[in-house]
Amino acid sequence: MKLGVKHGAKRATLILGAAALLTAAPAMAGFKLMQKGQPQLLRKSSLTVTPTIPWNRLGARLGRNAEAWTLDGHSLNDLIFYTAIPAGKTLFREVDKKNKPLPKFDSKMLAPDIAALFESSYRIAGSTSLFSIDSIEPATFAGKPGFRFAYSFTVQNEEVRRAGEATGAVINGQLYMITFEAPKIHYFDRNVEDYRALVATAKVG
């Protein structure tokens, strides 16, 4: 996908809903099958995961340190990797840096701060107020102390309520996080355990 502000809304909504994903589809470069049982090194990072079921990596990139996979198609079940995000950088590409800049990661952030960073980024990128962090708890990620939080949201001008879960850790001052989100009806419950199984395989270094 292109980097210009003109296409910023498309890039941002790529991770925020099916309708927007379909809008962005012409700019995508296709899918790549991520085979079950084969370790996958996430681009531009030292994060490796081993899928427990086959996933499809989207050709479109969400940012320098982010990429998305799906099972059934855009926004039906999206797995998003935020890999080695350094201090001073955003989670994904800016939507409108001049007028609505995205918040930036700080390596001193604690779990509630990271959840707030995520929420604020989604609210700005998706132009939606319908977003909530539903729970936050400690978790282990890639063998390191980390966090897990649940969230829910509705994309602007859509009626589909979506649920999400994020698991990650700050490792060597960089943020590593994997999220899963899908419509609350049917799709989230169907595959959230597949997401958790994949997260359990995460390794850094």
PDB file of C-alpha atoms in Angstrom:
ATOM      1  CA  MET A   1       0.000   0.000   0.000  1.00  0.00           C
ATOM      2  CA  LYS A   2       1.140   3.569  -0.619  1.00  0.00           C
ATOM      3  CA  LEU A   3       2.313   5.800   2.129  1.00  0.00           C
ATOM      4  CA  GLY A   4       0.737   9.151   1.295  1.00  0.00           C
ATOM      5  CA  VAL A   5      -1.797  10.943   3.479  1.00  0.00           C
ATOM      6  CA  LYS A   6      -4.303  10.720   0.652  1.00  0.00           C
ATOM      7  CA  HIS A   7      -4.557   6.983   1.244  1.00  0.00           C
ATOM      8  CA  GLY A   8      -4.130   7.119   5.001  1.00  0.00           C
ATOM      9  CA  ALA A   9      -7.734   6.343   5.830  1.00  0.00           C
ATOM     10  CA  LYS A  10      -7.593   3.201   3.741  1.00  0.00           C
ATOM     11  CA  ARG A  11      -4.450   2.045   5.489  1.00  0.00           C
ATOM     12  CA  ALA A  12      -5.823   2.640   8.925  1.00  0.00           C
ATOM     13  CA  THR A  13      -9.162   1.002   8.316  1.00  0.00           C
ATOM     14  CA  LEU A  14      -7.313  -1.997   6.959  1.00  0.00           C
ATOM     15  CA  ILE A  15      -7.126  -3.157  10.536  1.00  0.00           C
ATOM     16  CA  LEU A  16     -10.466  -1.770  11.583  1.00  0.00           C
ATOM     17  CA  GLY A  17     -13.185  -3.509   9.638  1.00  0.00           C
ATOM     18  CA  ALA A  18     -14.343  -5.611   6.766  1.00  0.00           C
ATOM     19  CA  ALA A  19     -15.918  -2.860   4.726  1.00  0.00           C
ATOM     20  CA  ALA A  20     -12.777  -0.800   4.842  1.00  0.00           C
ATOM     21  CA  LEU A  21     -10.646  -3.810   4.065  1.00  0.00           C
ATOM     22  CA  LEU A  22     -12.661  -4.468   0.965  1.00  0.00           C
ATOM     23  CA  THR A  23     -12.227  -0.844   0.031  1.00  0.00           C
ATOM     24  CA  ALA A  24      -8.494  -1.237   0.366  1.00  0.00           C
ATOM     25  CA  ALA A  25      -8.376  -4.565  -1.445  1.00  0.00           C
ATOM     26  CA  PRO A  26      -7.305  -3.254  -4.877  1.00  0.00           C
ATOM     27  CA  ALA A  27      -4.101  -2.000  -3.291  1.00  0.00           C
ATOM     28  CA  MET A  28      -3.271  -5.366  -1.758  1.00  0.00           C
ATOM     29  CA  ALA A  29      -0.607  -7.666  -3.094  1.00  0.00           C
ATOM     30  CA  GLY A  30      -2.513 -10.877  -2.306  1.00  0.00           C
ATOM     31  CA  PHE A  31      -2.096 -13.539   0.338  1.00  0.00           C
ATOM     32  CA  LYS A  32       0.599 -15.979   1.353  1.00  0.00           C
ATOM     33  CA  LEU A  33      -0.308 -19.247   3.068  1.00  0.00           C
ATOM     34  CA  MET A  34       1.410 -19.643   6.434  1.00  0.00           C
ATOM     35  CA  GLN A  35       1.630 -23.385   6.880  1.00  0.00           C
ATOM     36  CA  LYS A  36       0.718 -25.200  10.080  1.00  0.00           C
ATOM     37  CA  GLY A  37       3.724 -26.301  12.106  1.00  0.00           C
ATOM     38  CA  GLN A  38       6.275 -24.190  10.226  1.00  0.00           C
ATOM     39  CA  PRO A  39       8.006 -21.426  12.244  1.00  0.00           C
ATOM     40  CA  GLN A  40       7.460 -18.002  10.693  1.00  0.00           C
ATOM     41  CA  LEU A  41       9.782 -15.062  11.251  1.00  0.00           C
ATOM     42  CA  LEU A  42       7.789 -11.843  11.288  1.00  0.00           C
ATOM     43  CA  ARG A  43       9.226  -9.309   8.898  1.00  0.00           C
ATOM     44  CA  LYS A  44      11.821  -6.863  10.188  1.00  0.00           C
ATOM     45  CA  SER A  45      11.900  -8.401  13.662  1.00  0.00           C
ATOM     46  CA  SER A  46      13.240 -11.278  15.707  1.00  0.00           C
ATOM     47  CA  LEU A  47       9.718 -12.499  16.559  1.00  0.00           C
ATOM     48  CA  THR A  48       8.955 -16.042  15.442  1.00  0.00           C
ATOM     49  CA  VAL A  49       5.614 -17.838  15.736  1.00  0.00           C
ATOM     50  CA  THR A  50       4.557 -21.333  14.707  1.00  0.00           C
ATOM     51  CA  PRO A  51       0.960 -21.535  13.422  1.00  0.00           C
ATOM     52  CA  THR A  52      -1.095 -24.384  14.845  1.00  0.00           C
ATOM     53  CA  ILE A  53      -3.516 -24.074  11.931  1.00  0.00           C
ATOM     54  CA  PRO A  54      -2.928 -22.572   8.454  1.00  0.00           C
ATOM     55  CA  TRP A  55      -3.299 -18.781   8.238  1.00  0.00           C
ATOM     56  CA  ASN A  56      -3.097 -16.361   5.309  1.00  0.00           C
ATOM     57  CA  ARG A  57      -0.715 -13.403   5.467  1.00  0.00           C
ATOM     58  CA  LEU A  58      -2.086 -10.285   3.849  1.00  0.00           C
ATOM     59  CA  GLY A  59       0.164  -8.811   1.199  1.00  0.00           C
ATOM     60  CA  ALA A  60      -0.671  -5.281   2.269  1.00  0.00           C
ATOM     61  CA  ARG A  61       1.493  -3.872   5.036  1.00  0.00           C
ATOM     62  CA  LEU A  62       0.071  -1.942   7.959  1.00  0.00           C
ATOM     63  CA  GLY A  63       3.325  -0.233   8.750  1.00  0.00           C
ATOM     64  CA  ARG A  64       7.042  -0.778   9.082  1.00  0.00           C
ATOM     65  CA  ASN A  65       6.537  -2.922  12.184  1.00  0.00           C
ATOM     66  CA  ALA A  66       3.117  -4.446  11.637  1.00  0.00           C
ATOM     67  CA  GLU A  67       1.540  -7.101   9.468  1.00  0.00           C
ATOM     68  CA  ALA A  68      -1.778  -8.959   9.366  1.00  0.00           C
ATOM     69  CA  TRP A  69      -2.923 -12.530   8.848  1.00  0.00           C
ATOM     70  CA  THR A  70      -6.451 -13.875   8.433  1.00  0.00           C
ATOM     71  CA  LEU A  71      -8.264 -17.191   8.242  1.00  0.00           C
ATOM     72  CA  ASP A  72     -11.429 -16.523   6.266  1.00  0.00           C
ATOM     73  CA  GLY A  73     -10.926 -13.055   4.844  1.00  0.00           C
ATOM     74  CA  HIS A  74     -10.606  -9.421   5.659  1.00  0.00           C
ATOM     75  CA  SER A  75     -11.870  -8.531   9.132  1.00  0.00           C
ATOM     76  CA  LEU A  76     -13.691 -11.830   9.634  1.00  0.00           C
ATOM     77  CA  ASN A  77     -10.785 -12.932  11.810  1.00  0.00           C
ATOM     78  CA  ASP A  78      -7.690 -10.743  11.819  1.00  0.00           C
ATOM     79  CA  LEU A  79      -4.421 -11.591  13.482  1.00  0.00           C
ATOM     80  CA  ILE A  80      -2.158  -8.547  13.714  1.00  0.00           C
ATOM     81  CA  PHE A  81       1.492  -8.552  14.703  1.00  0.00           C
ATOM     82  CA  TYR A  82       3.189  -5.468  16.135  1.00  0.00           C
ATOM     83  CA  THR A  83       6.861  -6.336  16.112  1.00  0.00           C
ATOM     84  CA  ALA A  84       9.846  -4.612  17.710  1.00  0.00           C
ATOM     85  CA  ILE A  85       8.226  -1.188  17.865  1.00  0.00           C
ATOM     86  CA  PRO A  86      10.842   1.182  19.287  1.00  0.00           C
ATOM     87  CA  ALA A  87      10.251   4.154  21.547  1.00  0.00           C
ATOM     88  CA  GLY A  88       8.937   7.186  19.704  1.00  0.00           C
ATOM     89  CA  LYS A  89       7.129   5.198  17.001  1.00  0.00           C
ATOM     90  CA  THR A  90       3.436   4.609  16.348  1.00  0.00           C
ATOM     91  CA  LEU A  91       1.777   1.184  16.266  1.00  0.00           C
ATOM     92  CA  PHE A  92       0.967   1.525  12.590  1.00  0.00           C
ATOM     93  CA  ARG A  93       1.158   4.090   9.829  1.00  0.00           C
ATOM     94  CA  GLU A  94      -0.176   7.575  10.408  1.00  0.00           C
ATOM     95  CA  VAL A  95      -3.634   8.349   9.061  1.00  0.00           C
ATOM     96  CA  ASP A  96      -3.328  12.133   9.069  1.00  0.00           C
ATOM     97  CA  LYS A  97      -0.108  13.082  10.802  1.00  0.00           C
ATOM     98  CA  LYS A  98      -0.695  16.827  10.482  1.00  0.00           C
ATOM     99  CA  ASN A  99      -4.202  16.999  11.888  1.00  0.00           C
ATOM    100  CA  LYS A 100      -4.650  13.729  13.828  1.00  0.00           C
ATOM    101  CA  PRO A 101      -1.233  12.340  14.763  1.00  0.00           C
ATOM    102  CA  LEU A 102      -1.193   8.902  16.313  1.00  0.00           C
ATOM    103  CA  PRO A 103       0.227   8.471  19.838  1.00  0.00           C
ATOM    104  CA  LYS A 104       3.700   7.003  20.136  1.00  0.00           C
ATOM    105  CA  PHE A 105       5.068   4.106  22.136  1.00  0.00           C
ATOM    106  CA  ASP A 106       7.350   4.767  25.108  1.00  0.00           C
ATOM    107  CA  SER A 107       9.518   1.951  26.429  1.00  0.00           C
ATOM    108  CA  LYS A 108       8.591   2.935  30.020  1.00  0.00           C
ATOM    109  CA  MET A 109       4.901   2.248  29.418  1.00  0.00           C
ATOM    110  CA  LEU A 110       3.150  -0.257  31.659  1.00  0.00           C
ATOM    111  CA  ALA A 111       0.326  -2.554  30.576  1.00  0.00           C
ATOM    112  CA  PRO A 112      -2.471   0.023  31.186  1.00  0.00           C
ATOM    113  CA  ASP A 113      -0.465   2.619  29.243  1.00  0.00           C
ATOM    114  CA  ILE A 114      -0.055   0.248  26.288  1.00  0.00           C
ATOM    115  CA  ALA A 115      -3.764  -0.567  26.319  1.00  0.00           C
ATOM    116  CA  ALA A 116      -4.498   3.169  26.320  1.00  0.00           C
ATOM    117  CA  LEU A 117      -2.034   3.673  23.460  1.00  0.00           C
ATOM    118  CA  PHE A 118      -3.817   0.957  21.487  1.00  0.00           C
ATOM    119  CA  GLU A 119      -7.261   2.383  22.213  1.00  0.00           C
ATOM    120  CA  SER A 120      -6.245   5.911  21.281  1.00  0.00           C
ATOM    121  CA  SER A 121      -4.612   4.707  18.060  1.00  0.00           C
ATOM    122  CA  TYR A 122      -7.776   2.854  17.042  1.00  0.00           C
ATOM    123  CA  ARG A 123     -10.042   5.761  17.918  1.00  0.00           C
ATOM    124  CA  ILE A 124      -7.982   8.125  15.776  1.00  0.00           C
ATOM    125  CA  ALA A 125      -7.401   5.751  12.876  1.00  0.00           C
ATOM    126  CA  GLY A 126     -10.973   4.544  12.776  1.00  0.00           C
ATOM    127  CA  SER A 127     -12.630   7.869  13.612  1.00  0.00           C
ATOM    128  CA  THR A 128     -14.799   5.986  16.059  1.00  0.00           C
ATOM    129  CA  SER A 129     -15.787   6.599  19.654  1.00  0.00           C
ATOM    130  CA  LEU A 130     -17.203   3.099  19.982  1.00  0.00           C
ATOM    131  CA  PHE A 131     -14.154   1.432  21.515  1.00  0.00           C
ATOM    132  CA  SER A 132     -13.551   0.034  25.000  1.00  0.00           C
ATOM    133  CA  ILE A 133     -10.814  -1.796  26.876  1.00  0.00           C
ATOM    134  CA  ASP A 134     -12.731  -4.512  28.720  1.00  0.00           C
ATOM    135  CA  SER A 135     -10.016  -6.101  30.864  1.00  0.00           C
ATOM    136  CA  ILE A 136      -6.261  -6.056  31.485  1.00  0.00           C
ATOM    137  CA  GLU A 137      -4.214  -8.756  33.189  1.00  0.00           C
ATOM    138  CA  PRO A 138      -0.613  -9.987  33.479  1.00  0.00           C
ATOM    139  CA  ALA A 139       0.497 -12.628  30.979  1.00  0.00           C
ATOM    140  CA  THR A 140       3.612 -14.277  29.656  1.00  0.00           C
ATOM    141  CA  PHE A 141       4.697 -13.471  26.130  1.00  0.00           C
ATOM    142  CA  ALA A 142       7.696 -15.098  24.443  1.00  0.00           C
ATOM    143  CA  GLY A 143       8.819 -16.275  27.856  1.00  0.00           C
ATOM    144  CA  LYS A 144       8.822 -12.742  29.257  1.00  0.00           C
ATOM    145  CA  PRO A 145       6.500 -10.983  31.710  1.00  0.00           C
ATOM    146  CA  GLY A 146       3.876  -9.211  29.705  1.00  0.00           C
ATOM    147  CA  PHE A 147       0.208  -8.377  29.491  1.00  0.00           C
ATOM    148  CA  ARG A 148      -3.101  -9.391  27.992  1.00  0.00           C
ATOM    149  CA  PHE A 149      -6.076  -7.137  27.411  1.00  0.00           C
ATOM    150  CA  ALA A 150      -9.508  -7.625  25.899  1.00  0.00           C
ATOM    151  CA  TYR A 151     -11.246  -4.960  23.873  1.00  0.00           C
ATOM    152  CA  SER A 152     -14.332  -4.381  21.788  1.00  0.00           C
ATOM    153  CA  PHE A 153     -15.253  -1.848  19.165  1.00  0.00           C
ATOM    154  CA  THR A 154     -17.506  -0.950  16.287  1.00  0.00           C
ATOM    155  CA  VAL A 155     -16.135   0.548  13.109  1.00  0.00           C
ATOM    156  CA  GLN A 156     -17.614   3.919  12.260  1.00  0.00           C
ATOM    157  CA  ASN A 157     -20.746   3.557  10.086  1.00  0.00           C
ATOM    158  CA  GLU A 158     -20.929  -0.190  10.739  1.00  0.00           C
ATOM    159  CA  GLU A 159     -23.271  -2.134  13.013  1.00  0.00           C
ATOM    160  CA  VAL A 160     -21.031  -5.157  13.554  1.00  0.00           C
ATOM    161  CA  ARG A 161     -19.718  -5.325  17.122  1.00  0.00           C
ATOM    162  CA  ARG A 162     -16.187  -6.738  17.203  1.00  0.00           C
ATOM    163  CA  ALA A 163     -14.209  -8.320  20.006  1.00  0.00           C
ATOM    164  CA  GLY A 164     -10.450  -8.422  20.328  1.00  0.00           C
ATOM    165  CA  GLU A 165      -7.663  -9.724  22.501  1.00  0.00           C
ATOM    166  CA  ALA A 166      -4.061  -8.494  22.668  1.00  0.00           C
ATOM    167  CA  THR A 167      -1.061 -10.218  24.204  1.00  0.00           C
ATOM    168  CA  GLY A 168       2.430  -8.773  24.318  1.00  0.00           C
ATOM    169  CA  ALA A 169       5.456  -7.576  26.250  1.00  0.00           C
ATOM    170  CA  VAL A 170       8.114  -4.895  26.192  1.00  0.00           C
ATOM    171  CA  ILE A 171      11.356  -6.732  25.432  1.00  0.00           C
ATOM    172  CA  ASN A 172      14.674  -4.896  25.271  1.00  0.00           C
ATOM    173  CA  GLY A 173      12.779  -1.617  25.172  1.00  0.00           C
ATOM    174  CA  GLN A 174      10.668  -2.598  22.160  1.00  0.00           C
ATOM    175  CA  LEU A 175       6.994  -3.491  22.021  1.00  0.00           C
ATOM    176  CA  TYR A 176       5.964  -6.921  20.747  1.00  0.00           C
ATOM    177  CA  MET A 177       2.230  -7.593  20.602  1.00  0.00           C
ATOM    178  CA  ILE A 178      -0.146  -9.913  18.776  1.00  0.00           C
ATOM    179  CA  THR A 179      -3.839  -9.121  18.536  1.00  0.00           C
ATOM    180  CA  PHE A 180      -6.840 -11.116  17.352  1.00  0.00           C
ATOM    181  CA  GLU A 181     -10.140  -9.509  16.488  1.00  0.00           C
ATOM    182  CA  ALA A 182     -13.329 -10.684  14.837  1.00  0.00           C
ATOM    183  CA  PRO A 183     -17.085 -10.113  14.909  1.00  0.00           C
ATOM    184  CA  LYS A 184     -18.458 -11.063  18.321  1.00  0.00           C
ATOM    185  CA  ILE A 185     -21.081 -13.248  16.730  1.00  0.00           C
ATOM    186  CA  HIS A 186     -19.576 -16.602  15.771  1.00  0.00           C
ATOM    187  CA  TYR A 187     -16.091 -15.659  14.523  1.00  0.00           C
ATOM    188  CA  PHE A 188     -14.380 -14.459  17.705  1.00  0.00           C
ATOM    189  CA  ASP A 189     -15.336 -17.442  19.857  1.00  0.00           C
ATOM    190  CA  ARG A 190     -14.661 -19.873  17.034  1.00  0.00           C
ATOM    191  CA  ASN A 191     -10.984 -18.949  16.674  1.00  0.00           C
ATOM    192  CA  VAL A 192      -9.799 -17.187  19.809  1.00  0.00           C
ATOM    193  CA  GLU A 193      -8.261 -20.427  21.088  1.00  0.00           C
ATOM    194  CA  ASP A 194      -6.352 -20.784  17.809  1.00  0.00           C
ATOM    195  CA  TYR A 195      -4.984 -17.292  18.435  1.00  0.00           C
ATOM    196  CA  ARG A 196      -3.979 -18.179  21.984  1.00  0.00           C
ATOM    197  CA  ALA A 197      -2.269 -21.356  20.763  1.00  0.00           C
ATOM    198  CA  LEU A 198      -0.249 -19.328  18.260  1.00  0.00           C
ATOM    199  CA  VAL A 199       0.685 -16.711  20.870  1.00  0.00           C
ATOM    200  CA  ALA A 200       2.002 -19.527  23.079  1.00  0.00           C
ATOM    201  CA  THR A 201       4.581 -20.335  20.381  1.00  0.00           C
ATOM    202  CA  ALA A 202       6.003 -16.793  20.207  1.00  0.00           C
ATOM    203  CA  LYS A 203       9.762 -16.472  20.548  1.00  0.00           C
ATOM    204  CA  VAL A 204      11.967 -13.388  20.388  1.00  0.00           C
ATOM    205  CA  GLY A 205      15.631 -13.679  19.488  1.00  0.00           C
TER     206      GLY A 205
END
